[in-house]
Tab-separated table of C-alpha atoms in Angstrom:
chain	number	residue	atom	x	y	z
A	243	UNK	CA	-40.025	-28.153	-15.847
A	244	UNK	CA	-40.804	-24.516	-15.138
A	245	UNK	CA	-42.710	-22.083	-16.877
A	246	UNK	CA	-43.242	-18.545	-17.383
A	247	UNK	CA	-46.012	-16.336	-17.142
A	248	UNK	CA	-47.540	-13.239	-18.423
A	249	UNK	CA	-47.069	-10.380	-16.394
A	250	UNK	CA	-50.070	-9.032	-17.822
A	251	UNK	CA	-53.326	-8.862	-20.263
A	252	UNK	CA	-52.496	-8.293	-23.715
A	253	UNK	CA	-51.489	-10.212	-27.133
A	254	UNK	CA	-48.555	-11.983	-27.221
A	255	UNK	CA	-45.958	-12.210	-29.687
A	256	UNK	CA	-43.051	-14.825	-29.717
A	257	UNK	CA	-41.022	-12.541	-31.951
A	258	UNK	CA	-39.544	-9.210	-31.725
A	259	UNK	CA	-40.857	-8.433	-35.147
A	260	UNK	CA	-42.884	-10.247	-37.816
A	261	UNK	CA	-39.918	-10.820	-40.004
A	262	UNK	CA	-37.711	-12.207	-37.504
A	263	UNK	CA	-37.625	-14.957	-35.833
A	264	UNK	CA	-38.591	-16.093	-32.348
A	265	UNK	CA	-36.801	-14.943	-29.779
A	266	UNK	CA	-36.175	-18.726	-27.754
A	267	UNK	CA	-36.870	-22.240	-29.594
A	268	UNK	CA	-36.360	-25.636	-28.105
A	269	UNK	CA	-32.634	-25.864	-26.957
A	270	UNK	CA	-31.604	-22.299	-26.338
A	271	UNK	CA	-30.598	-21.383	-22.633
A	272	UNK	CA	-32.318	-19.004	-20.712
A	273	UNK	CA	-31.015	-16.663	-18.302
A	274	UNK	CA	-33.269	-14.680	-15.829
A	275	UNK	CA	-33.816	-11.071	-17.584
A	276	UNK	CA	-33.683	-12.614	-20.938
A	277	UNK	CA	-36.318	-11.721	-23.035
A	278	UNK	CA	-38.531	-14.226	-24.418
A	279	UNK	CA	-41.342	-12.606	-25.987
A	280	UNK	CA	-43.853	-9.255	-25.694
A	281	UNK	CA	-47.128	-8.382	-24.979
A	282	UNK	CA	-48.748	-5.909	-26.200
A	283	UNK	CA	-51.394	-3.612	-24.614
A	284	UNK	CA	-52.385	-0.187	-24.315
A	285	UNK	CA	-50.246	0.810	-27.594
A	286	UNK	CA	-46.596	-0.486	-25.433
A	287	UNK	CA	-45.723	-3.466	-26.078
A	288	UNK	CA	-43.471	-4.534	-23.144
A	289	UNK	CA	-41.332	-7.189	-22.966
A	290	UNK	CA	-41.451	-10.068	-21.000
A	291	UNK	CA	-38.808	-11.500	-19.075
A	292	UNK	CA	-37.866	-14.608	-17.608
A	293	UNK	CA	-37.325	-14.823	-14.014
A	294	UNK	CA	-36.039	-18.409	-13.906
A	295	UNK	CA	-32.800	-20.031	-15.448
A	296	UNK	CA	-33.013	-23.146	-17.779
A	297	UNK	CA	-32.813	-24.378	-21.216
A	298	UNK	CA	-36.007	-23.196	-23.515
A	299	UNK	CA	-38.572	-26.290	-24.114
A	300	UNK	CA	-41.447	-24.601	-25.947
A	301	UNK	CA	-43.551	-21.791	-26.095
A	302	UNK	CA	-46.684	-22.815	-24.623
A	303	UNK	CA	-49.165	-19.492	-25.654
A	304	UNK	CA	-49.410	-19.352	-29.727
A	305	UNK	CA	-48.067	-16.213	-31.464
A	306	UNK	CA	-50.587	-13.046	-31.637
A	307	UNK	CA	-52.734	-15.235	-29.413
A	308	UNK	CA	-54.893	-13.249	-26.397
A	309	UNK	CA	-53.604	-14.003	-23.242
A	310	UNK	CA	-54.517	-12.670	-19.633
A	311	UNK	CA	-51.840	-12.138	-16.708
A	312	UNK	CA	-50.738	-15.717	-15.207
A	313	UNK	CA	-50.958	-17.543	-18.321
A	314	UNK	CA	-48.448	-19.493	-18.880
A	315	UNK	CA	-46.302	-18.704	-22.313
A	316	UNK	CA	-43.231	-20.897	-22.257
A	317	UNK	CA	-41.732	-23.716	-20.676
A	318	UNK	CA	-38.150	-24.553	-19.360
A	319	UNK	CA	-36.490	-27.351	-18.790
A	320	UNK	CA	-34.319	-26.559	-15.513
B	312	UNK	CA	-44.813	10.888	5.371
B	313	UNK	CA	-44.326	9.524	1.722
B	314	UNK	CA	-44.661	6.285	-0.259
B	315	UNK	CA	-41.730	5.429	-1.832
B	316	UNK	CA	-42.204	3.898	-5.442
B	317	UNK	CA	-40.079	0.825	-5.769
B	318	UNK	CA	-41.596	-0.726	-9.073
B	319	UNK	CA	-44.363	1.277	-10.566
B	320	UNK	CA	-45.997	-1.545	-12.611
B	321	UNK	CA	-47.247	-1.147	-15.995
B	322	UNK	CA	-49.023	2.887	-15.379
B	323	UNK	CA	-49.399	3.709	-12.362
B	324	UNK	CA	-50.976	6.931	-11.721
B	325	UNK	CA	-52.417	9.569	-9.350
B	326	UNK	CA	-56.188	10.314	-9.590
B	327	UNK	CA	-58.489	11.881	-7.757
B	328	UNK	CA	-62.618	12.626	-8.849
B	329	UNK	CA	-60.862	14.801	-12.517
B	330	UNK	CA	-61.320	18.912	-13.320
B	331	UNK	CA	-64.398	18.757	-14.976
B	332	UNK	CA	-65.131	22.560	-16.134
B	333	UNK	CA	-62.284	22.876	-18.658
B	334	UNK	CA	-63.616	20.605	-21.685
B	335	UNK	CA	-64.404	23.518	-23.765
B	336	UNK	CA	-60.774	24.243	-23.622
B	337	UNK	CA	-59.475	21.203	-24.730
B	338	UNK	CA	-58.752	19.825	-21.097
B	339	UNK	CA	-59.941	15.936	-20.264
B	340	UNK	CA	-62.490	15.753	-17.283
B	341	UNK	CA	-59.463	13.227	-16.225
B	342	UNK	CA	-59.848	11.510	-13.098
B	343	UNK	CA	-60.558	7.931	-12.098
B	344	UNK	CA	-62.041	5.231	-14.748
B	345	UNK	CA	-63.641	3.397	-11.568
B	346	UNK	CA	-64.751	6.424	-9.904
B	347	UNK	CA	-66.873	4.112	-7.439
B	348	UNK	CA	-63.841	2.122	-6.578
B	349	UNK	CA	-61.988	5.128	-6.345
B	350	UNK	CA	-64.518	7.004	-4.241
B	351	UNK	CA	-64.875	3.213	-1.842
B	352	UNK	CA	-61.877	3.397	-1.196
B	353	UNK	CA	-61.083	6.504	-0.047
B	354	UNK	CA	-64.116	6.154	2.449
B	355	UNK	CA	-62.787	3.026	3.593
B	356	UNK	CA	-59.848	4.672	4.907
B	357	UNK	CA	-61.732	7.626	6.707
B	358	UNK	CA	-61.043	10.018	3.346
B	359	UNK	CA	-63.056	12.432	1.636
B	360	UNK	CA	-64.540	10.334	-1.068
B	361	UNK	CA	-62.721	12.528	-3.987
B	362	UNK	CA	-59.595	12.007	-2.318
B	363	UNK	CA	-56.569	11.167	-4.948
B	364	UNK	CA	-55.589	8.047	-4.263
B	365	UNK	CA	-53.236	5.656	-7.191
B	366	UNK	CA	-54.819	4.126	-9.845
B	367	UNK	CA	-52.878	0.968	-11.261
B	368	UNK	CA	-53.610	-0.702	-14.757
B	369	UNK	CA	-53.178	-4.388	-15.377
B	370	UNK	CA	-50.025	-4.811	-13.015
B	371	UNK	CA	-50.191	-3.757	-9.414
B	372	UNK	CA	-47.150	-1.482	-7.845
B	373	UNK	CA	-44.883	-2.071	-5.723
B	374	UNK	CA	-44.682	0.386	-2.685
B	375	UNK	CA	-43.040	0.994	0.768
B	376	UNK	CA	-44.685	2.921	3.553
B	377	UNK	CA	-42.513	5.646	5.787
B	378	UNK	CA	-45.060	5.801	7.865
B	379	UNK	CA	-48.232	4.425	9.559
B	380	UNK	CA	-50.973	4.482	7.901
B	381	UNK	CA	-54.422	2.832	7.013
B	382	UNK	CA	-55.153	1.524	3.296
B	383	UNK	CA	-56.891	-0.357	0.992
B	384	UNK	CA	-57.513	-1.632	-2.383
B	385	UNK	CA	-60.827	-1.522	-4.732
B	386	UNK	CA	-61.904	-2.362	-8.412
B	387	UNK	CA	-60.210	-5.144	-10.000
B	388	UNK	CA	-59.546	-8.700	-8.567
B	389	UNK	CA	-55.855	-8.559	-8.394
B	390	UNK	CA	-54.012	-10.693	-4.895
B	391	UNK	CA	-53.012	-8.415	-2.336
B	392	UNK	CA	-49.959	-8.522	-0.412
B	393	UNK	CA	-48.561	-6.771	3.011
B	394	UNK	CA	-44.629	-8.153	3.493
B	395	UNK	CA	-45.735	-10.873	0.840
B	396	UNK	CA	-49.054	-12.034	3.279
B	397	UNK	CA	-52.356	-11.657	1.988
B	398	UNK	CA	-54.641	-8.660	2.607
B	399	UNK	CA	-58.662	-8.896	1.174
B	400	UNK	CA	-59.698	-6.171	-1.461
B	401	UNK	CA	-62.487	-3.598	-0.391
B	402	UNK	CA	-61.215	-3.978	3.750
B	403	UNK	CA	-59.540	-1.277	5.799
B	404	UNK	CA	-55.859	-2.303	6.814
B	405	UNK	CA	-52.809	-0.864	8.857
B	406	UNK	CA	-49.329	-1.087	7.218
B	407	UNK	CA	-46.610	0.123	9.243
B	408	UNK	CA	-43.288	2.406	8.882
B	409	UNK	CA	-41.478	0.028	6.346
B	410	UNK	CA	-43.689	-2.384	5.248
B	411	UNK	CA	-44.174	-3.157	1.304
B	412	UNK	CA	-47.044	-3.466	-0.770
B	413	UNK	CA	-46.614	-5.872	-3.435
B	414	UNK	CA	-49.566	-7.378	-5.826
B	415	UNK	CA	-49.963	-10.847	-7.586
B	416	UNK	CA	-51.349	-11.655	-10.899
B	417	UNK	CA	-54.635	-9.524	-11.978
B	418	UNK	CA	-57.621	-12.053	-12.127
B	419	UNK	CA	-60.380	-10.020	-13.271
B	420	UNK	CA	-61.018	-6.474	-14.598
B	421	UNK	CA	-58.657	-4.106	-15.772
B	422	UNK	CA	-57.828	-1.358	-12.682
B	423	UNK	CA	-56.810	-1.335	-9.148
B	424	UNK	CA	-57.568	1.939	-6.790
B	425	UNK	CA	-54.969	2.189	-3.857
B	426	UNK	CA	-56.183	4.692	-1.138
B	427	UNK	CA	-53.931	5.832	1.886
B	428	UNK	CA	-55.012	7.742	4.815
B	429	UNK	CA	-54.691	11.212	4.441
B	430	UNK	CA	-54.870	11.250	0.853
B	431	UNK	CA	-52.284	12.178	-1.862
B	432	UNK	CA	-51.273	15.529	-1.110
B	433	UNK	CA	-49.467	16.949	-4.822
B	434	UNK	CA	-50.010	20.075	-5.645
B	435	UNK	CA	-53.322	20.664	-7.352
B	436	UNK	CA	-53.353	21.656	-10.934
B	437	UNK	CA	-56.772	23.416	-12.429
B	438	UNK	CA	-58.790	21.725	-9.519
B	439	UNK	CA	-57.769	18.425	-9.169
B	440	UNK	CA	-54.842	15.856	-8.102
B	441	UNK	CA	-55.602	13.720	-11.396
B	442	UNK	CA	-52.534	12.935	-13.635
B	443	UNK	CA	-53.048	13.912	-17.219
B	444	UNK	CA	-49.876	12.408	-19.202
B	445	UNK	CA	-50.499	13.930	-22.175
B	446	UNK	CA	-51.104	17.452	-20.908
B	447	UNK	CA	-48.237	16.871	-18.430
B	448	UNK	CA	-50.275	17.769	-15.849
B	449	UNK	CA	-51.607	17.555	-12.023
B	450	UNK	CA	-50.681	13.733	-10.453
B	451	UNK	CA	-47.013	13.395	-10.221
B	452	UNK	CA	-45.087	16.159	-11.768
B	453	UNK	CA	-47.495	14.903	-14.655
B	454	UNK	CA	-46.820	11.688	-15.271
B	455	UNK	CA	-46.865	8.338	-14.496
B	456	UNK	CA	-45.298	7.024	-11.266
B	457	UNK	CA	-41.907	5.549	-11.897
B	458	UNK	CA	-39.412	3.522	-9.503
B	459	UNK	CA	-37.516	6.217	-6.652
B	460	UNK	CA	-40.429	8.586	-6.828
B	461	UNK	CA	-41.588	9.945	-3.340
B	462	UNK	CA	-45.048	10.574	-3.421
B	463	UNK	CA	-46.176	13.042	-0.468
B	464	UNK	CA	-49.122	12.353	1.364
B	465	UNK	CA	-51.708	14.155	3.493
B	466	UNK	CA	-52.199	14.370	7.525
B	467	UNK	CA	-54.416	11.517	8.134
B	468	UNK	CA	-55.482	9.615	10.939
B	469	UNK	CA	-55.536	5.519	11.220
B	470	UNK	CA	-59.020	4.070	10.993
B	471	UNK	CA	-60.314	0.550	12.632
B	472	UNK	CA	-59.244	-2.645	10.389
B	473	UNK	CA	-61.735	-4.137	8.781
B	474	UNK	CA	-64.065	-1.374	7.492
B	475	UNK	CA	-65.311	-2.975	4.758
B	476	UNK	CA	-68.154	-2.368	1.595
B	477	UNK	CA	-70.616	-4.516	1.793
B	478	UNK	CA	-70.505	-6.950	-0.717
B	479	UNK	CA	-73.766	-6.327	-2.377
B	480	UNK	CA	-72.325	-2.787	-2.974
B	481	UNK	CA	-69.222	-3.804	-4.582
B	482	UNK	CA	-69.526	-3.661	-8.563
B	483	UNK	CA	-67.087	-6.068	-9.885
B	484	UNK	CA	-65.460	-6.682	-13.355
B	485	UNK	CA	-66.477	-9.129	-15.390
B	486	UNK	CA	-65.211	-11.563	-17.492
B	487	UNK	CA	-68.024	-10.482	-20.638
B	488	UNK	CA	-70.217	-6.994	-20.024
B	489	UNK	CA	-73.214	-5.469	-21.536
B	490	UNK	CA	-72.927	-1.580	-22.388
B	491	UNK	CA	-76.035	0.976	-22.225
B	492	UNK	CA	-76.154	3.483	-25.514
B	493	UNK	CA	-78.210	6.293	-25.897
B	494	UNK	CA	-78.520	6.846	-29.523
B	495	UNK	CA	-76.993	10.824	-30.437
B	496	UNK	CA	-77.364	13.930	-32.890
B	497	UNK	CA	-75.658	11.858	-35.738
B	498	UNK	CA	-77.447	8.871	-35.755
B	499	UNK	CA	-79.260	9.448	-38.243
B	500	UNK	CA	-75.857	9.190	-41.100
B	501	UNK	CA	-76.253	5.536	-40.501
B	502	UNK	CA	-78.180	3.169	-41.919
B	503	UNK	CA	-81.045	1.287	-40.340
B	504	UNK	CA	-79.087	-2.256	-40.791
B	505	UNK	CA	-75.967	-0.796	-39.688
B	506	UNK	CA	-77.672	1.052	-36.639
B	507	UNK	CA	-78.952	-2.495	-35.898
B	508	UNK	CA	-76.099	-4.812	-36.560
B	509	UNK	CA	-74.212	-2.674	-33.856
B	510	UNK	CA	-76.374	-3.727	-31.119
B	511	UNK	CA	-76.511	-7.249	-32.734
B	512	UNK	CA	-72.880	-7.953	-32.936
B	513	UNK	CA	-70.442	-9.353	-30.237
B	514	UNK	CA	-67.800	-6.816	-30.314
B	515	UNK	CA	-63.859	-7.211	-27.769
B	516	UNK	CA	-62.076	-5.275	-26.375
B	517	UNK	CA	-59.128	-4.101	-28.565
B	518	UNK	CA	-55.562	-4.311	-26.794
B	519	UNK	CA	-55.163	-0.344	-27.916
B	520	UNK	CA	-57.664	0.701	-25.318
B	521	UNK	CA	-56.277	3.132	-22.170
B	522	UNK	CA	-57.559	6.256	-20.492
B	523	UNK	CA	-58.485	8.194	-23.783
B	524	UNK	CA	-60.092	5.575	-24.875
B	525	UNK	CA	-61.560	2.253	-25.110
B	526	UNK	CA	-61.718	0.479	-28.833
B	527	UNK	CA	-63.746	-2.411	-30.015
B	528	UNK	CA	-63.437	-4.930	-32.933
B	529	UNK	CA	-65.458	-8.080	-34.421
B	530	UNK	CA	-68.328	-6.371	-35.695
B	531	UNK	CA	-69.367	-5.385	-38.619
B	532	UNK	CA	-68.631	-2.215	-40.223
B	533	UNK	CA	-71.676	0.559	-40.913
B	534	UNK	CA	-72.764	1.748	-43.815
B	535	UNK	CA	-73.387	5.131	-44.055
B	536	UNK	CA	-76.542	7.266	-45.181
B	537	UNK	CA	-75.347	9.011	-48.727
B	538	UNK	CA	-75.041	12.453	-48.650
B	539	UNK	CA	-72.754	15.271	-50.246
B	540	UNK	CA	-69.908	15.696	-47.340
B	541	UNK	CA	-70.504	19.242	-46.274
B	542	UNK	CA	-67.965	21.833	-46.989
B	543	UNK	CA	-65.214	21.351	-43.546
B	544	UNK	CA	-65.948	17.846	-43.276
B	545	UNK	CA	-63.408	14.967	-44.890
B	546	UNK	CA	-64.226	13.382	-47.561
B	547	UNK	CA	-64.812	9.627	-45.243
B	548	UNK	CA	-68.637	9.051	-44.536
B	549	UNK	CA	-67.623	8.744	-41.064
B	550	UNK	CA	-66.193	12.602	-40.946
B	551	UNK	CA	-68.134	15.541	-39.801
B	552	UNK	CA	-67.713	19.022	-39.867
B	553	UNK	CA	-65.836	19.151	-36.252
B	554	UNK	CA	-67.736	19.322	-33.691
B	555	UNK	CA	-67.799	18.619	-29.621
B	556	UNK	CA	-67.110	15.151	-28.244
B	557	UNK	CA	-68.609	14.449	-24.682
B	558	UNK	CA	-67.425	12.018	-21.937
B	559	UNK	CA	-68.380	8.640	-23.154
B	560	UNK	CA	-69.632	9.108	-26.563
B	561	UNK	CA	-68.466	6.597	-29.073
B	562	UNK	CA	-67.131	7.317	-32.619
B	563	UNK	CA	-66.231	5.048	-35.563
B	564	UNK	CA	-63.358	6.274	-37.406
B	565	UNK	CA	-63.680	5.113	-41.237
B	566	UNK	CA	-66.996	3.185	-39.796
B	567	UNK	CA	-65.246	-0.055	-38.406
B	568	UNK	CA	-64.103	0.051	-35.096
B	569	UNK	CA	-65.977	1.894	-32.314
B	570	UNK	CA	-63.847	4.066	-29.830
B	571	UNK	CA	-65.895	5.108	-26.214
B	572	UNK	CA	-63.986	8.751	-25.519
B	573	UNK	CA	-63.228	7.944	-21.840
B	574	UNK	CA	-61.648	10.098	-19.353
B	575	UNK	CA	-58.217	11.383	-20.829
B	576	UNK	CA	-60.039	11.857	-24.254
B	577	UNK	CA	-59.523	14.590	-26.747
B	578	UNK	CA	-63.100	17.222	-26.677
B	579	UNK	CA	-63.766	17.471	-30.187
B	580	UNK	CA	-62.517	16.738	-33.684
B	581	UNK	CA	-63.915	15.386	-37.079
B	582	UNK	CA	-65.699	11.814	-36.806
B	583	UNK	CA	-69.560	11.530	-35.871
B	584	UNK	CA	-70.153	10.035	-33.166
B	585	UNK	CA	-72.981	7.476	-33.006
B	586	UNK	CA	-74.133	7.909	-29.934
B	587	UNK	CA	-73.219	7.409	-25.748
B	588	UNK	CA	-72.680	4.938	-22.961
B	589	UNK	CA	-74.508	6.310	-19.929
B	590	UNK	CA	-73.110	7.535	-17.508
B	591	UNK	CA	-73.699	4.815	-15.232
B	592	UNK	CA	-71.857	2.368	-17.065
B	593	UNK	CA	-68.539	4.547	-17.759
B	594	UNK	CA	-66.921	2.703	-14.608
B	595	UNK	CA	-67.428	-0.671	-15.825
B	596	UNK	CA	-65.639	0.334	-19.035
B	597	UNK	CA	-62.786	0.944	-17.270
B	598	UNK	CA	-62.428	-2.489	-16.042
B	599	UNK	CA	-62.479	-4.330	-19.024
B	600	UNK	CA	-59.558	-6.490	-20.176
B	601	UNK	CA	-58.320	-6.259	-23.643
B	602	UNK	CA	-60.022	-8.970	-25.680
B	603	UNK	CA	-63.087	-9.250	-23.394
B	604	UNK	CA	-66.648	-9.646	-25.242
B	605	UNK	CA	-68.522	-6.847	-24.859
B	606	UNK	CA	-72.124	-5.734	-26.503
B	607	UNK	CA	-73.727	-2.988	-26.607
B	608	UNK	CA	-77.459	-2.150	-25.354
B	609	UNK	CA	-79.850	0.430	-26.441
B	610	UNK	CA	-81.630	2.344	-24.060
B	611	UNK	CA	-83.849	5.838	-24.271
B	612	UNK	CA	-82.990	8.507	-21.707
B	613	UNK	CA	-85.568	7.967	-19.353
B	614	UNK	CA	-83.783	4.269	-18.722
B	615	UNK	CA	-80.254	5.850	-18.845
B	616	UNK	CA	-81.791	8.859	-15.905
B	617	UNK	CA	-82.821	5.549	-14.041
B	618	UNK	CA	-79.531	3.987	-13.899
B	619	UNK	CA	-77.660	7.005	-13.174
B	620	UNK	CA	-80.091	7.322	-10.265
B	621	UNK	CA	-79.446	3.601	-9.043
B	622	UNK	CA	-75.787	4.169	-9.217
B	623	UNK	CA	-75.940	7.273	-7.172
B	624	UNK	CA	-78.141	5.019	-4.935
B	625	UNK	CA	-75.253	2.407	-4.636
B	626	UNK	CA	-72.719	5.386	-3.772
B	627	UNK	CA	-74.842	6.395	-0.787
B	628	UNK	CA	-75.617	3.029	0.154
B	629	UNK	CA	-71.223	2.927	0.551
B	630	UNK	CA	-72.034	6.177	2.804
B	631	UNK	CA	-73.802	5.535	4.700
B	632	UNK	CA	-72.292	1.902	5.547
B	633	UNK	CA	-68.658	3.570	6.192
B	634	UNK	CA	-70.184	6.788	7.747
């Protein structure tokens, strides 16, 4: 088990848009540099990317939730 | 002698105390959110307190020295780290010809002041160092740092290690803040409920906020005082005919969420304005964290003259302890 976490203070979103749909669920392998959600703050939203390898578990941070930098917002299986 | 830029975080830029004396003409006071973290550090490092120095939001840089020189970091609690070993906040340090700068996850409040002996020598631009993106001007060829840049800096000299700010004189984020308001000129367009359900409610910091400004929801909205809008002003209850914004004054477009002009802001416009934080609070503004709780206290201006004093109090105390 690994996680990631936020880079930074902001909301964070699981999906690239409210229409669409998240961008890792339970299964999906994850490269380093892939994107698995965004955070938005200051009128950017940035995205955040994964700087370990391993197959996507679960997001652990709810969409649109507040987060600060460190939380964690997903979870890999390595 | 140079830093080199290798990641430039989330916006990083050059600031120094701002170019007040060119409001009327549209252009921001600018400058440092934290000036007292700004100002700290500089002295901590043997600089003229108005030195620029960088100012780093939510993510800290990464940077490489060319050079000897002596440093350090103020304002919010964010892990410090010298060739990936850790360096305290608020504490005079050498870094050495090569070395990197590198930060860890922020912990508390919002913005990070990095200050390097011999200051950041760009050219000045109406007065001051201060980057003002949407003007493109002064800091950085008027922007925000970005990865490659080479940012020049001035002849200075290497200090002891250690020079430190006491920590009674340190003001540090935190996690929920209370504002100071001094009621304005358009008060009065609110009503008395509204007027008090502003101080009453808990209000957070929306994710929007940044160096124009700082915006607030979770309270409720205000009700305005009826009156025919007079001819210039919109046809909104919250509209005015325009008129001059100052550093710090707060104004509620459409009456629902409160926006304290900080120092990037825009000088005048259209919305009334309900009133200002003092001056003495501005800094702590700058340090909040989107979705922090934040309410809002109202004080006359004999209590607002008395905290400017005591802050001005606090920046000599820092004098006089680094002199």
């Amino acid at each position: 088990m690994a996680n990631i976490q936020s880079p930074l203070p902001g909301t964070f979103y699981q999906k690239p848009s409210p229409e669409e749909a998240p961008y890792k669920s339970n299964g999906d392998s994850v490269n380093i540099g892939d994107t698995i959600g965004l955070v938005e703050v200051m009128k950017t939203f940035i995205e955040v990317k994964s700087d370990i390898r391993g197959t996507f578990s679960e997001y652990l941070a709810v969409d649109a939730a507040p987060i600060q930098a460190g939380d964690f917002l997903a979870e890999l299986m390595a | 002698m140079a830093l080199k830029i290798l990641n430039s975080g989330l916006s990083t830029s050059i600031q120094d105390l701002g170019r007040p004396g060119y409001f009327h003409i549209g252009i921001p006071i600018g400058g440092a959110m934290d000036r007292l973290a700004l100002q700290s550090a500089n002295m901590l490092v043997g600089n003229d307190a108005g030195a620029a120095g960088l100012e780093a939001v939510f993510m800290g840089p990464e940077i490489e020295f060319t050079q000897d020189a002596s440093i350090a970091v103020t304002g919010a609690d964010i892990p410090i780290k010298l060739d990936g070993e850790l360096r305290e906040a608020w504490k005079s340090f050498n870094v050495k010809a090569g070395q990197k700068l590198s930060f860890d996850f922020l912990k508390t409040g919002a913005r990070i002041y990095i200050a390097i002996s011999g200051g950041i020598d760009t050219p000045i631009a109406l007065g001051s160092r201060s980057t003002y993106t949407i003007g493109a001007l002064g800091g950085f060829e008027g922007r925000n740092l970005a990865a490659g840049d080479e940012v020049p800096i001035g002849n200075g000299r290497l200090v002891p290690e250690g020079r430190t700010v006491p920590e009674a004189l340190r003001r540090m984020p935190e996690s929920s803040a209370e504002l100071r308001v001094l009621p304005g000129l358009y008060w009065h367009r609110i009503t008395e409920q509204s007027g008090k359900n502003f101080f009453d409610d808990e209000w957070k910091v929306a994710p929007e906020a940044d160096r124009m400004g700082y915006r607030f929801r979770g309270g409720r909205p205000l009700d305005f005082v009826d009156r025919n809008q007079p001819f210039g002003a919109g046809s909104d209850p919250s509209n005015i005919v325009d008129g001059c914004y100052s550093y710090g004054s707060i104004q509620v477009p459409g009456g629902t969420e409160p926006i304290i002009l900080h120092r990037d802001a825009v000088s005048g416009g259209g919305y009334f304005t309900l009133g200002a934080i003092i001056s003495a609070d501005m800094d702590f503004v700058g340090q909040l964290q989107p979705h922090t709780s934040v309410r809002f206290r109202r004080v006359d201006m004999k209590e607002a003259l008395s905290a400017r004093k005591e802050r001005k109090d606090i920046l000599t105390k820092i004098t006089e302890a680094l002199a």
